[in-house]
Coordinates of N, CA and C in Angstrom, one line a residue:
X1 N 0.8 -1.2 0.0 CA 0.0 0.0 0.0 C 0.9 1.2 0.0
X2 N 0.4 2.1 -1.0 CA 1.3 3.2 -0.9 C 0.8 4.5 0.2
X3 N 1.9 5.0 0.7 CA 1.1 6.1 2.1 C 1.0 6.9 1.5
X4 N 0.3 8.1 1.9 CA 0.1 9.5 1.5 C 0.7 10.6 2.3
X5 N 2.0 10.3 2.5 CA 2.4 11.0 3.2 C 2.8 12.5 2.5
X6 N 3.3 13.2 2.9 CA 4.1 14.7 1.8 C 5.4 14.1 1.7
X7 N 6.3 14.3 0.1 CA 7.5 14.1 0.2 C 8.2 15.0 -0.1
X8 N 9.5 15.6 0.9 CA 9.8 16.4 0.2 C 11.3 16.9 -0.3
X9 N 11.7 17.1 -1.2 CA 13.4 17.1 -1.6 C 13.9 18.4 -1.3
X10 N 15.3 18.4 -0.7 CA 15.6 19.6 -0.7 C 17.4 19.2 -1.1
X11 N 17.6 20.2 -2.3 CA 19.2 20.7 -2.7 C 19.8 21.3 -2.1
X12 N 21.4 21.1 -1.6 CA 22.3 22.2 -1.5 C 23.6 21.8 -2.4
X13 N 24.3 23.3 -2.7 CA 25.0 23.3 -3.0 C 26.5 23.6 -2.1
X14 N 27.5 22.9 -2.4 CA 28.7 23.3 -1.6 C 29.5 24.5 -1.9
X15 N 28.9 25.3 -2.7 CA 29.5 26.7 -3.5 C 28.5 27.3 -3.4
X16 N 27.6 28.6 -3.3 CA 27.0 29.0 -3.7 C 27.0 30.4 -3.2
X17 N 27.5 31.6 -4.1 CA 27.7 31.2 -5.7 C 29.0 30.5 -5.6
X18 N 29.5 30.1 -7.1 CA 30.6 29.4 -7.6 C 30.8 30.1 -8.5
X19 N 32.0 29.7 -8.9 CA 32.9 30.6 -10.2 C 33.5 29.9 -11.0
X20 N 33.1 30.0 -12.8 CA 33.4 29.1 -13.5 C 34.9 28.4 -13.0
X21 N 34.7 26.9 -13.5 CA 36.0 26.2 -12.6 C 36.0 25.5 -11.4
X22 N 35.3 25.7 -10.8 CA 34.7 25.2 -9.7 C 34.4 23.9 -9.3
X23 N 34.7 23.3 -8.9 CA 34.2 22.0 -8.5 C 32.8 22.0 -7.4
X24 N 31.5 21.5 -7.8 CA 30.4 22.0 -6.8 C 30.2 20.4 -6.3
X25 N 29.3 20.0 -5.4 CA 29.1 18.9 -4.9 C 27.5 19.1 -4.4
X26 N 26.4 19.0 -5.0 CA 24.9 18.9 -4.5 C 24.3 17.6 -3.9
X27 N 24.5 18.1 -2.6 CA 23.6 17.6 -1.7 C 22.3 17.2 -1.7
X28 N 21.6 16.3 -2.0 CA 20.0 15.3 -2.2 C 19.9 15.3 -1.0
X29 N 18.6 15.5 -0.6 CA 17.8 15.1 0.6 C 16.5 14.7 0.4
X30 N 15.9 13.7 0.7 CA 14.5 13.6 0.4 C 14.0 12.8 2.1
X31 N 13.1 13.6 2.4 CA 12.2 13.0 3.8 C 10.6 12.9 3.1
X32 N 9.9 12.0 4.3 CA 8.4 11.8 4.2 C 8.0 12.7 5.6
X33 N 6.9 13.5 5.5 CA 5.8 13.8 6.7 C 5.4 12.3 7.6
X34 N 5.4 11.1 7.0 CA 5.0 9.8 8.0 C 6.0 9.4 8.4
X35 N 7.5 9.5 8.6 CA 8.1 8.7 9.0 C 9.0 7.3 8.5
X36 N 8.3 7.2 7.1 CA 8.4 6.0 6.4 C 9.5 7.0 5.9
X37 N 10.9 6.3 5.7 CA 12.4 7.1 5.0 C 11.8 6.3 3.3
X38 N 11.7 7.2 2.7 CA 11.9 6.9 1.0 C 13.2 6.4 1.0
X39 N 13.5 5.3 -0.2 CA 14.4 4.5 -0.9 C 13.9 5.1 -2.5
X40 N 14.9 4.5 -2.8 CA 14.9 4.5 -4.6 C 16.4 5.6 -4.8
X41 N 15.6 6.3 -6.4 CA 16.6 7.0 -7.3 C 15.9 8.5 -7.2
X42 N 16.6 9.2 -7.2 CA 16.4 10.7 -7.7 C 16.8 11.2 -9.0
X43 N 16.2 11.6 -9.8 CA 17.1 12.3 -11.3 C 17.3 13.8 -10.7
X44 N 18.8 14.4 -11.5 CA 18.9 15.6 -11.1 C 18.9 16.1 -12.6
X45 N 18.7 17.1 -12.5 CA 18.8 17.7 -14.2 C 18.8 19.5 -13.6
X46 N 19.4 19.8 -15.4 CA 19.9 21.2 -15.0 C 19.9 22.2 -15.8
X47 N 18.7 22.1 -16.1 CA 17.5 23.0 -17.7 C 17.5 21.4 -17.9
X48 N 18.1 21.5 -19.1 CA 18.2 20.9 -20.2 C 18.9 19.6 -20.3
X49 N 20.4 19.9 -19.1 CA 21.1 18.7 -19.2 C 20.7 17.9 -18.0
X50 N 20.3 16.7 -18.2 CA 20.5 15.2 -17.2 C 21.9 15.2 -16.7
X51 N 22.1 15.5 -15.0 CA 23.3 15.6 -14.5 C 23.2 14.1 -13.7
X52 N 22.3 13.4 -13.8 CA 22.5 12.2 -13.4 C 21.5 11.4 -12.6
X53 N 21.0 10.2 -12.6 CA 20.1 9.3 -12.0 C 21.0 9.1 -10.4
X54 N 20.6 8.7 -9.4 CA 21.2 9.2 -8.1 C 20.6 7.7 -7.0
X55 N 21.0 7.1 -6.6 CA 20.3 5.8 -5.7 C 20.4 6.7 -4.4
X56 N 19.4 6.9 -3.4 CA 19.5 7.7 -2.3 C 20.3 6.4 -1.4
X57 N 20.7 6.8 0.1 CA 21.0 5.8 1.0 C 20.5 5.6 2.0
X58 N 20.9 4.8 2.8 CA 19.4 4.5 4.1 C 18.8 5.8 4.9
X59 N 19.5 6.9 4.6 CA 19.0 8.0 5.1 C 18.2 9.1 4.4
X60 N 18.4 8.1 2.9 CA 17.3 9.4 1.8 C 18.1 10.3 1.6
X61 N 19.3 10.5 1.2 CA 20.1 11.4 1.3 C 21.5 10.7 -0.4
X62 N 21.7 11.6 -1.1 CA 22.5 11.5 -2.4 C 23.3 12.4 -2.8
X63 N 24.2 12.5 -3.1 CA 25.7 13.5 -3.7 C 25.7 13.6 -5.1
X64 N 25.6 14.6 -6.2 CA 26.9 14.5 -6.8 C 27.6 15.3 -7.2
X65 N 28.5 15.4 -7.9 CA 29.9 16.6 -7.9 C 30.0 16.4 -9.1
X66 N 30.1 18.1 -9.4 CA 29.9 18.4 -11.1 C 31.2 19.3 -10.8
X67 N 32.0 18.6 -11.9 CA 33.3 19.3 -12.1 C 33.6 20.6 -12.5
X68 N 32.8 20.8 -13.9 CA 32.9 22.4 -13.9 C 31.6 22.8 -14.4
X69 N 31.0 23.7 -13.5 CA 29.7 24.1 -14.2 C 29.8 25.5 -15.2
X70 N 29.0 25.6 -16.5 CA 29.1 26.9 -17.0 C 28.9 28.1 -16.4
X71 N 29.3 29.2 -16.9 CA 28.6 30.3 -16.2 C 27.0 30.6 -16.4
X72 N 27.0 31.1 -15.8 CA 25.3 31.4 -15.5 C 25.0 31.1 -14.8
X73 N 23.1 31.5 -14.5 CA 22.6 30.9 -13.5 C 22.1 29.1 -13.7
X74 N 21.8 28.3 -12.4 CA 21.9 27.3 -13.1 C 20.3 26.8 -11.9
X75 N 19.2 26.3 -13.0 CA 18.1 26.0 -12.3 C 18.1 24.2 -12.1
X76 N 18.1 23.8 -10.8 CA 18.3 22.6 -10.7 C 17.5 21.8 -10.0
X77 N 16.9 20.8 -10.6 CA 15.1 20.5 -10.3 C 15.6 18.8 -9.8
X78 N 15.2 18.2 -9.1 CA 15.1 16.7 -8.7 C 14.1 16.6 -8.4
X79 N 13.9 14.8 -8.7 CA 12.7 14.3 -9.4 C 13.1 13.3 -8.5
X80 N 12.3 12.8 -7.5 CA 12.0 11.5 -6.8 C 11.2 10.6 -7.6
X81 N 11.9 9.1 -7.8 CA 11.3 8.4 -8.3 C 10.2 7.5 -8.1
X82 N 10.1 7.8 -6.5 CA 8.9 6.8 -5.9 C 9.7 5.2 -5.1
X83 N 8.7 4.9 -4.7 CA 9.5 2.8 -4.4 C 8.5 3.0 -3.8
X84 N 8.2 1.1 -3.2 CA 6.5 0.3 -3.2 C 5.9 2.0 -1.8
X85 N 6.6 2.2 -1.2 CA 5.9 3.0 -0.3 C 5.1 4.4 -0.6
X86 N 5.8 4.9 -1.6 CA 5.3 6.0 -2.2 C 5.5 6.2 -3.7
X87 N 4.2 5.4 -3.8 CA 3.5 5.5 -5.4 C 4.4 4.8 -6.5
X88 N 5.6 4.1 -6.5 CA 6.1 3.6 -7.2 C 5.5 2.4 -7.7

C-alpha cells in the first residue's frame, strides 16, 4: 500500500555562488511527513542537461559533484522516483 504522506526534496550546493572552474558537490535530501524514509533513485537535471540518476542511502540522502559548471545561472530540479511505499 502506498502512504500518503508529503515528500519532500531539498538541494544544497557546496559553493554558492561558484565561479566558473569550480568543483560543486549537491547535496539530495529527500524525507516523508510519516516517518516512512523513502528509498529508490532521484534524477537531477539542469535545464536541459541530465546531470544524473542518483540511488539515495538508508537516510534518503544523495551527492553528486559536477566538475565544472558553466557560467550562468543554473536551475536545478530533482525528481524523486517513488518505491513500493510511495507511489512507485
Amino acid at each position: 500500500a502506498s502512504s500518503t504522506g508529503v515528500i519532500t526534496t531539498a538541494v544544497t550546493s557546496s559553493l554558492n555562488p561558484s565561479i566558473y572552474g569550480d568543483t560543486v558537490t549537491l547535496s539530495i535530501s529527500v524525507t516523508s511527513s510519516v516517518g516512512i524514509q523513502p528509498t529508490g533513485t532521484v534524477s537531477v537535471v539542469d535545464g536541459a542537461n541530465n546531470l544524473g540518476t542518483l540511488t539515495l542511502n538508508a537516510s534518503g540522502n544523495a551527492s553528486i559533484t559536477i566538475p565544472v559548471f558553466t557560467a550562468g545561472t543554473h536551475n536545478i530540479v530533482v525528481t524523486y522516483s517513488g518505491d513500493s511505499n510511495y507511489g512507485n
